[in-house]
PDB file of C-alpha atoms in Angstrom:
ATOM      1  CA  UNK B   1     -77.342  -2.783 -17.150  1.00  0.00           C
ATOM      2  CA  UNK B   2     -79.655  -5.543 -18.393  1.00  0.00           C
ATOM      3  CA  UNK B   3     -80.945  -8.449 -15.897  1.00  0.00           C
ATOM      4  CA  UNK B   4     -80.850 -11.746 -17.549  1.00  0.00           C
ATOM      5  CA  UNK B   5     -83.108 -13.477 -15.304  1.00  0.00           C
ATOM      6  CA  UNK B   6     -86.873 -12.687 -14.422  1.00  0.00           C
ATOM      7  CA  UNK B   7     -87.617 -10.038 -12.021  1.00  0.00           C
ATOM      8  CA  UNK B   8     -89.123 -11.540  -8.755  1.00  0.00           C
ATOM      9  CA  UNK B   9     -92.369  -9.945  -7.340  1.00  0.00           C
ATOM     10  CA  UNK B  10     -90.519  -9.483  -4.104  1.00  0.00           C
ATOM     11  CA  UNK B  11     -87.813  -6.995  -6.026  1.00  0.00           C
ATOM     12  CA  UNK B  12     -91.035  -4.759  -7.220  1.00  0.00           C
ATOM     13  CA  UNK B  13     -92.207  -1.984  -4.844  1.00  0.00           C
ATOM     14  CA  UNK B  14     -95.833  -2.282  -4.015  1.00  0.00           C
ATOM     15  CA  UNK B  15     -95.992   1.654  -3.747  1.00  0.00           C
ATOM     16  CA  UNK B  16     -98.184   3.322  -6.365  1.00  0.00           C
ATOM     17  CA  UNK B  17     -96.001   6.130  -7.192  1.00  0.00           C
ATOM     18  CA  UNK B  18     -98.396   7.498  -9.898  1.00  0.00           C
ATOM     19  CA  UNK B  19    -100.811   8.706  -7.002  1.00  0.00           C
ATOM     20  CA  UNK B  20     -98.469  11.244  -5.744  1.00  0.00           C
ATOM     21  CA  UNK B  21     -98.223  12.943  -9.189  1.00  0.00           C
ATOM     22  CA  UNK B  22     -94.464  13.167  -9.079  1.00  0.00           C
ATOM     23  CA  UNK B  23     -92.645  15.367 -11.514  1.00  0.00           C
ATOM     24  CA  UNK B  24     -90.518  12.673 -12.779  1.00  0.00           C
ATOM     25  CA  UNK B  25     -91.115   8.752 -11.818  1.00  0.00           C
ATOM     26  CA  UNK B  26     -88.567   5.946 -12.916  1.00  0.00           C
ATOM     27  CA  UNK B  27     -88.248   2.715 -11.749  1.00  0.00           C
ATOM     28  CA  UNK B  28     -85.275   3.677  -9.391  1.00  0.00           C
ATOM     29  CA  UNK B  29     -86.201   7.139  -8.447  1.00  0.00           C
ATOM     30  CA  UNK B  30     -89.538   9.603  -7.925  1.00  0.00           C
ATOM     31  CA  UNK B  31     -89.082  13.368  -8.017  1.00  0.00           C
ATOM     32  CA  UNK B  32     -91.744  15.420  -7.041  1.00  0.00           C
ATOM     33  CA  UNK B  33     -93.519  17.321  -3.987  1.00  0.00           C
ATOM     34  CA  UNK B  34     -95.657  15.989  -0.967  1.00  0.00           C
ATOM     35  CA  UNK B  35     -93.914  12.588  -1.373  1.00  0.00           C
ATOM     36  CA  UNK B  36     -94.596  10.311   1.967  1.00  0.00           C
ATOM     37  CA  UNK B  37     -91.484  10.291   4.131  1.00  0.00           C
ATOM     38  CA  UNK B  38     -92.311   7.000   6.198  1.00  0.00           C
ATOM     39  CA  UNK B  39     -92.741   4.117   3.403  1.00  0.00           C
ATOM     40  CA  UNK B  40     -90.895   1.170   4.644  1.00  0.00           C
ATOM     41  CA  UNK B  41     -89.893   0.501   0.879  1.00  0.00           C
ATOM     42  CA  UNK B  42     -88.045   3.535  -0.142  1.00  0.00           C
ATOM     43  CA  UNK B  43     -85.591   6.304   1.230  1.00  0.00           C
ATOM     44  CA  UNK B  44     -87.056   9.962   1.629  1.00  0.00           C
ATOM     45  CA  UNK B  45     -85.063  12.781   0.693  1.00  0.00           C
ATOM     46  CA  UNK B  46     -84.845  16.419  -0.203  1.00  0.00           C
ATOM     47  CA  UNK B  47     -82.956  17.774  -3.544  1.00  0.00           C
ATOM     48  CA  UNK B  48     -81.956  20.904  -1.507  1.00  0.00           C
ATOM     49  CA  UNK B  49     -79.780  18.485   0.182  1.00  0.00           C
ATOM     50  CA  UNK B  50     -78.347  16.238  -2.177  1.00  0.00           C
ATOM     51  CA  UNK B  51     -78.264  18.757  -5.037  1.00  0.00           C
ATOM     52  CA  UNK B  52     -78.572  22.140  -3.322  1.00  0.00           C
ATOM     53  CA  UNK B  53     -81.633  23.115  -5.160  1.00  0.00           C
ATOM     54  CA  UNK B  54     -83.437  26.320  -3.941  1.00  0.00           C
ATOM     55  CA  UNK B  55     -86.880  24.564  -3.261  1.00  0.00           C
ATOM     56  CA  UNK B  56     -88.812  21.745  -1.124  1.00  0.00           C
ATOM     57  CA  UNK B  57     -88.403  19.271  -4.359  1.00  0.00           C
ATOM     58  CA  UNK B  58     -88.442  15.593  -2.576  1.00  0.00           C
ATOM     59  CA  UNK B  59     -87.282  12.141  -3.914  1.00  0.00           C
ATOM     60  CA  UNK B  60     -87.975   8.677  -3.207  1.00  0.00           C
ATOM     61  CA  UNK B  61     -85.525   5.567  -3.678  1.00  0.00           C
ATOM     62  CA  UNK B  62     -86.436   2.381  -3.597  1.00  0.00           C
ATOM     63  CA  UNK B  63     -84.494   0.167  -0.792  1.00  0.00           C
ATOM     64  CA  UNK B  64     -82.108  -2.652  -1.696  1.00  0.00           C
ATOM     65  CA  UNK B  65     -82.844  -4.341  -5.192  1.00  0.00           C
ATOM     66  CA  UNK B  66     -86.214  -2.860  -5.315  1.00  0.00           C
ATOM     67  CA  UNK B  67     -87.530  -0.983  -8.253  1.00  0.00           C
ATOM     68  CA  UNK B  68     -91.002   1.055  -8.424  1.00  0.00           C
ATOM     69  CA  UNK B  69     -93.940  -0.634 -10.463  1.00  0.00           C
ATOM     70  CA  UNK B  70     -94.053   0.979 -13.456  1.00  0.00           C
ATOM     71  CA  UNK B  71     -94.648  -0.188 -17.124  1.00  0.00           C
ATOM     72  CA  UNK B  72     -91.782  -1.315 -19.344  1.00  0.00           C
ATOM     73  CA  UNK B  73     -87.852  -1.814 -19.256  1.00  0.00           C
ATOM     74  CA  UNK B  74     -88.037  -3.442 -15.732  1.00  0.00           C
ATOM     75  CA  UNK B  75     -84.967  -5.617 -16.904  1.00  0.00           C
ATOM     76  CA  UNK B  76     -82.545  -2.823 -17.921  1.00  0.00           C
ATOM     77  CA  UNK B  77     -81.891  -1.374 -14.371  1.00  0.00           C
ATOM     78  CA  UNK B  78     -80.797  -3.028 -11.350  1.00  0.00           C
ATOM     79  CA  UNK B  79     -82.788  -0.535  -8.888  1.00  0.00           C
ATOM     80  CA  UNK B  80     -82.575   0.747  -5.581  1.00  0.00           C
ATOM     81  CA  UNK B  81     -79.712   2.886  -3.733  1.00  0.00           C
ATOM     82  CA  UNK B  82     -77.182   0.157  -4.552  1.00  0.00           C
ATOM     83  CA  UNK B  83     -73.567   1.182  -3.533  1.00  0.00           C
ATOM     84  CA  UNK B  84     -72.554   0.869  -7.191  1.00  0.00           C
ATOM     85  CA  UNK B  85     -74.856   3.690  -8.248  1.00  0.00           C
ATOM     86  CA  UNK B  86     -73.801   5.954  -5.638  1.00  0.00           C
ATOM     87  CA  UNK B  87     -70.014   5.341  -5.282  1.00  0.00           C
ATOM     88  CA  UNK B  88     -66.880   5.089  -7.702  1.00  0.00           C
ATOM     89  CA  UNK B  89     -64.545   2.732  -6.274  1.00  0.00           C
ATOM     90  CA  UNK B  90     -60.983   3.613  -6.375  1.00  0.00           C
ATOM     91  CA  UNK B  91     -58.171   1.021  -6.354  1.00  0.00           C
ATOM     92  CA  UNK B  92     -54.589   1.819  -5.200  1.00  0.00           C
ATOM     93  CA  UNK B  93     -52.170  -0.622  -6.595  1.00  0.00           C
ATOM     94  CA  UNK B  94     -48.464  -1.322  -5.413  1.00  0.00           C
ATOM     95  CA  UNK B  95     -46.091  -3.135  -7.500  1.00  0.00           C
ATOM     96  CA  UNK B  96     -43.620  -5.374  -5.471  1.00  0.00           C
ATOM     97  CA  UNK B  97     -40.764  -7.041  -7.433  1.00  0.00           C
ATOM     98  CA  UNK B  98     -40.430 -10.703  -7.236  1.00  0.00           C
ATOM     99  CA  UNK B  99     -37.035 -10.692  -5.265  1.00  0.00           C
ATOM    100  CA  UNK B 100     -38.869  -8.956  -2.553  1.00  0.00           C
ATOM    101  CA  UNK B 101     -37.266  -5.502  -2.618  1.00  0.00           C
ATOM    102  CA  UNK B 102     -38.976  -2.522  -2.707  1.00  0.00           C
ATOM    103  CA  UNK B 103     -40.674  -0.789  -5.555  1.00  0.00           C
ATOM    104  CA  UNK B 104     -38.335   1.136  -8.094  1.00  0.00           C
ATOM    105  CA  UNK B 105     -38.101   4.857  -7.013  1.00  0.00           C
ATOM    106  CA  UNK B 106     -39.469   7.741  -9.156  1.00  0.00           C
ATOM    107  CA  UNK B 107     -36.610   9.340 -11.139  1.00  0.00           C
ATOM    108  CA  UNK B 108     -35.997  12.211 -13.603  1.00  0.00           C
ATOM    109  CA  UNK B 109     -36.566  11.900 -17.133  1.00  0.00           C
ATOM    110  CA  UNK B 110     -33.365  10.715 -19.287  1.00  0.00           C
ATOM    111  CA  UNK B 111     -32.248  13.202 -22.054  1.00  0.00           C
ATOM    112  CA  UNK B 112     -29.704  13.246 -24.944  1.00  0.00           C
ATOM    113  CA  UNK B 113     -27.802  15.302 -27.221  1.00  0.00           C
ATOM    114  CA  UNK B 114     -28.435  15.355 -31.089  1.00  0.00           C
ATOM    115  CA  UNK B 115     -25.234  16.192 -32.748  1.00  0.00           C
ATOM    116  CA  UNK B 116     -23.628  15.713 -35.984  1.00  0.00           C
ATOM    117  CA  UNK B 117     -19.673  16.544 -35.485  1.00  0.00           C
ATOM    118  CA  UNK B 118     -18.291  18.241 -32.435  1.00  0.00           C
ATOM    119  CA  UNK B 119     -16.427  21.019 -34.220  1.00  0.00           C
ATOM    120  CA  UNK B 120     -17.448  24.748 -33.629  1.00  0.00           C
ATOM    121  CA  UNK B 121     -16.489  27.048 -36.661  1.00  0.00           C
ATOM    122  CA  UNK B 122     -18.974  30.109 -35.809  1.00  0.00           C
ATOM    123  CA  UNK B 123     -19.082  32.390 -32.742  1.00  0.00           C
ATOM    124  CA  UNK B 124     -22.959  31.263 -32.475  1.00  0.00           C
ATOM    125  CA  UNK B 125     -23.569  27.690 -32.291  1.00  0.00           C
ATOM    126  CA  UNK B 126     -26.707  25.529 -31.508  1.00  0.00           C
ATOM    127  CA  UNK B 127     -27.379  22.041 -30.104  1.00  0.00           C
ATOM    128  CA  UNK B 128     -30.318  20.207 -29.960  1.00  0.00           C
ATOM    129  CA  UNK B 129     -31.352  17.943 -26.603  1.00  0.00           C
ATOM    130  CA  UNK B 130     -33.722  15.252 -26.857  1.00  0.00           C
ATOM    131  CA  UNK B 131     -36.212  13.952 -24.195  1.00  0.00           C
ATOM    132  CA  UNK B 132     -35.990  10.116 -24.555  1.00  0.00           C
ATOM    133  CA  UNK B 133     -38.772   9.015 -22.549  1.00  0.00           C
ATOM    134  CA  UNK B 134     -42.294  10.383 -21.600  1.00  0.00           C
ATOM    135  CA  UNK B 135     -43.120  11.648 -18.230  1.00  0.00           C
ATOM    136  CA  UNK B 136     -45.087   8.813 -16.001  1.00  0.00           C
ATOM    137  CA  UNK B 137     -45.752   8.084 -12.395  1.00  0.00           C
ATOM    138  CA  UNK B 138     -42.098   7.039 -12.061  1.00  0.00           C
ATOM    139  CA  UNK B 139     -40.558   9.467 -14.687  1.00  0.00           C
ATOM    140  CA  UNK B 140     -40.253  12.835 -13.483  1.00  0.00           C
ATOM    141  CA  UNK B 141     -39.486  16.242 -14.901  1.00  0.00           C
ATOM    142  CA  UNK B 142     -36.007  17.470 -15.256  1.00  0.00           C
ATOM    143  CA  UNK B 143     -34.422  20.929 -15.207  1.00  0.00           C
ATOM    144  CA  UNK B 144     -30.979  21.230 -16.595  1.00  0.00           C
ATOM    145  CA  UNK B 145     -28.413  24.018 -17.281  1.00  0.00           C
ATOM    146  CA  UNK B 146     -26.042  23.786 -20.237  1.00  0.00           C
ATOM    147  CA  UNK B 147     -23.063  25.564 -21.327  1.00  0.00           C
ATOM    148  CA  UNK B 148     -19.630  25.034 -22.556  1.00  0.00           C
ATOM    149  CA  UNK B 149     -16.862  25.151 -20.670  1.00  0.00           C
ATOM    150  CA  UNK B 150     -13.190  23.766 -20.028  1.00  0.00           C
ATOM    151  CA  UNK B 151     -12.598  20.563 -17.784  1.00  0.00           C
ATOM    152  CA  UNK B 152     -12.772  22.635 -15.017  1.00  0.00           C
ATOM    153  CA  UNK B 153     -16.145  23.788 -15.796  1.00  0.00           C
ATOM    154  CA  UNK B 154     -15.186  27.579 -16.437  1.00  0.00           C
ATOM    155  CA  UNK B 155     -17.681  28.985 -18.752  1.00  0.00           C
ATOM    156  CA  UNK B 156     -16.788  29.966 -22.275  1.00  0.00           C
ATOM    157  CA  UNK B 157     -20.528  30.458 -23.536  1.00  0.00           C
ATOM    158  CA  UNK B 158     -23.655  31.940 -21.944  1.00  0.00           C
ATOM    159  CA  UNK B 159     -25.644  29.294 -19.892  1.00  0.00           C
ATOM    160  CA  UNK B 160     -29.031  27.974 -21.051  1.00  0.00           C
ATOM    161  CA  UNK B 161     -31.543  26.657 -18.808  1.00  0.00           C
ATOM    162  CA  UNK B 162     -34.469  23.830 -20.367  1.00  0.00           C
ATOM    163  CA  UNK B 163     -37.010  22.194 -18.527  1.00  0.00           C
ATOM    164  CA  UNK B 164     -38.118  18.397 -20.177  1.00  0.00           C
ATOM    165  CA  UNK B 165     -41.285  17.463 -19.151  1.00  0.00           C
ATOM    166  CA  UNK B 166     -43.368  16.083 -22.309  1.00  0.00           C
ATOM    167  CA  UNK B 167     -45.967  13.806 -21.478  1.00  0.00           C
ATOM    168  CA  UNK B 168     -46.508  12.955 -25.231  1.00  0.00           C
ATOM    169  CA  UNK B 169     -44.424  12.821 -28.305  1.00  0.00           C
ATOM    170  CA  UNK B 170     -46.246  15.743 -29.763  1.00  0.00           C
ATOM    171  CA  UNK B 171     -45.066  17.673 -26.705  1.00  0.00           C
ATOM    172  CA  UNK B 172     -42.561  20.685 -27.842  1.00  0.00           C
ATOM    173  CA  UNK B 173     -40.503  20.344 -24.953  1.00  0.00           C
ATOM    174  CA  UNK B 174     -39.510  16.683 -26.376  1.00  0.00           C
ATOM    175  CA  UNK B 175     -37.055  18.453 -28.680  1.00  0.00           C
ATOM    176  CA  UNK B 176     -35.369  21.580 -27.526  1.00  0.00           C
ATOM    177  CA  UNK B 177     -32.420  23.692 -28.943  1.00  0.00           C
ATOM    178  CA  UNK B 178     -30.112  25.626 -26.921  1.00  0.00           C
ATOM    179  CA  UNK B 179     -27.945  28.687 -28.908  1.00  0.00           C
ATOM    180  CA  UNK B 180     -24.587  29.552 -27.418  1.00  0.00           C
ATOM    181  CA  UNK B 181     -22.319  32.432 -28.096  1.00  0.00           C
ATOM    182  CA  UNK B 182     -18.382  31.818 -27.980  1.00  0.00           C
ATOM    183  CA  UNK B 183     -16.157  34.384 -26.187  1.00  0.00           C
ATOM    184  CA  UNK B 184     -13.042  35.636 -28.316  1.00  0.00           C
ATOM    185  CA  UNK B 185     -10.627  35.614 -25.237  1.00  0.00           C
ATOM    186  CA  UNK B 186     -11.911  32.399 -23.988  1.00  0.00           C
ATOM    187  CA  UNK B 187     -11.568  30.355 -26.771  1.00  0.00           C
ATOM    188  CA  UNK B 188      -7.782  31.465 -27.134  1.00  0.00           C
ATOM    189  CA  UNK B 189      -7.031  30.076 -23.646  1.00  0.00           C
ATOM    190  CA  UNK B 190      -7.129  26.381 -24.486  1.00  0.00           C
ATOM    191  CA  UNK B 191      -8.201  24.035 -27.179  1.00  0.00           C
ATOM    192  CA  UNK B 192      -9.924  21.454 -24.856  1.00  0.00           C
ATOM    193  CA  UNK B 193     -13.735  22.254 -24.351  1.00  0.00           C
ATOM    194  CA  UNK B 194     -16.438  20.275 -23.517  1.00  0.00           C
ATOM    195  CA  UNK B 195     -20.233  20.514 -23.488  1.00  0.00           C
ATOM    196  CA  UNK B 196     -21.691  20.437 -20.077  1.00  0.00           C
ATOM    197  CA  UNK B 197     -25.412  19.320 -19.392  1.00  0.00           C
ATOM    198  CA  UNK B 198     -25.884  19.169 -15.757  1.00  0.00           C
ATOM    199  CA  UNK B 199     -29.015  18.934 -13.515  1.00  0.00           C
ATOM    200  CA  UNK B 200     -30.130  22.489 -12.019  1.00  0.00           C
ATOM    201  CA  UNK B 201     -30.872  21.179  -8.667  1.00  0.00           C
ATOM    202  CA  UNK B 202     -27.853  19.296  -7.833  1.00  0.00           C
ATOM    203  CA  UNK B 203     -25.014  20.083 -10.744  1.00  0.00           C
ATOM    204  CA  UNK B 204     -24.588  16.585 -11.169  1.00  0.00           C
ATOM    205  CA  UNK B 205     -23.971  15.137 -14.944  1.00  0.00           C
ATOM    206  CA  UNK B 206     -27.051  14.471 -16.932  1.00  0.00           C
ATOM    207  CA  UNK B 207     -24.863  13.636 -19.790  1.00  0.00           C
ATOM    208  CA  UNK B 208     -20.961  12.876 -19.543  1.00  0.00           C
ATOM    209  CA  UNK B 209     -19.063  15.731 -20.534  1.00  0.00           C
ATOM    210  CA  UNK B 210     -18.692  15.834 -24.662  1.00  0.00           C
ATOM    211  CA  UNK B 211     -15.589  17.058 -26.145  1.00  0.00           C
ATOM    212  CA  UNK B 212     -15.755  19.753 -28.922  1.00  0.00           C
ATOM    213  CA  UNK B 213     -13.081  21.276 -31.093  1.00  0.00           C
ATOM    214  CA  UNK B 214     -13.360  24.982 -31.027  1.00  0.00           C
ATOM    215  CA  UNK B 215     -12.068  26.511 -34.689  1.00  0.00           C
ATOM    216  CA  UNK B 216     -13.013  29.880 -34.494  1.00  0.00           C
ATOM    217  CA  UNK B 217     -11.671  32.722 -36.353  1.00  0.00           C
ATOM    218  CA  UNK B 218     -12.296  35.924 -34.600  1.00  0.00           C
ATOM    219  CA  UNK B 219     -11.371  39.084 -36.638  1.00  0.00           C
ATOM    220  CA  UNK B 220      -8.971  41.603 -35.031  1.00  0.00           C
ATOM    221  CA  UNK B 221     -11.109  44.684 -34.798  1.00  0.00           C
ATOM    222  CA  UNK B 222      -8.088  46.974 -34.077  1.00  0.00           C
ATOM    223  CA  UNK B 223      -5.986  45.391 -36.769  1.00  0.00           C
ATOM    224  CA  UNK B 224      -5.298  46.775 -40.178  1.00  0.00           C
TER     225      UNK B 224
END
């Protein structure tokens, strides 16, 4: 930090720190041994207390805006044990809406299905799910379970569990692939099937059920 104005005499300590032959002497601290502990213009302490050293090394810090009288660079430090030198301020902010209502509550991240046509022609089928927003203080991770089933959620495929918790666009979890295997018996029972994407914690719809046409030919292993 640079001081534009001139340094007042009252801001410079009259202590001759060089006489104590310190290990290190700067304008706002002195480190050494045999340092006086009764000076009115400086704080005295031990590094074994502040820095957990194993010896009896001591230090002096000028009080208030003062600095020790050493050659050069007086305007480049503000000196002394000021609060801004030893503490890092932490400010907690709370946003309040203009209408006086409470701030928006945290919610789980939104996802979507990337799909071309909704026709399944092979026993093995893949779909891609995309996380549409990044995590933040108000956007939380979401775990889903995905499967194909009838209107009553009776499964005709395996169930796939996915967790969407991407914090950056380069995170692999932003875009995930789920692979399903269709049951021969199940697909013969009905033609109305749906892709179900449910929240793993409460079974609520993350995405509204998507209708799919199942057009799979299963070879009869016992036929001619």
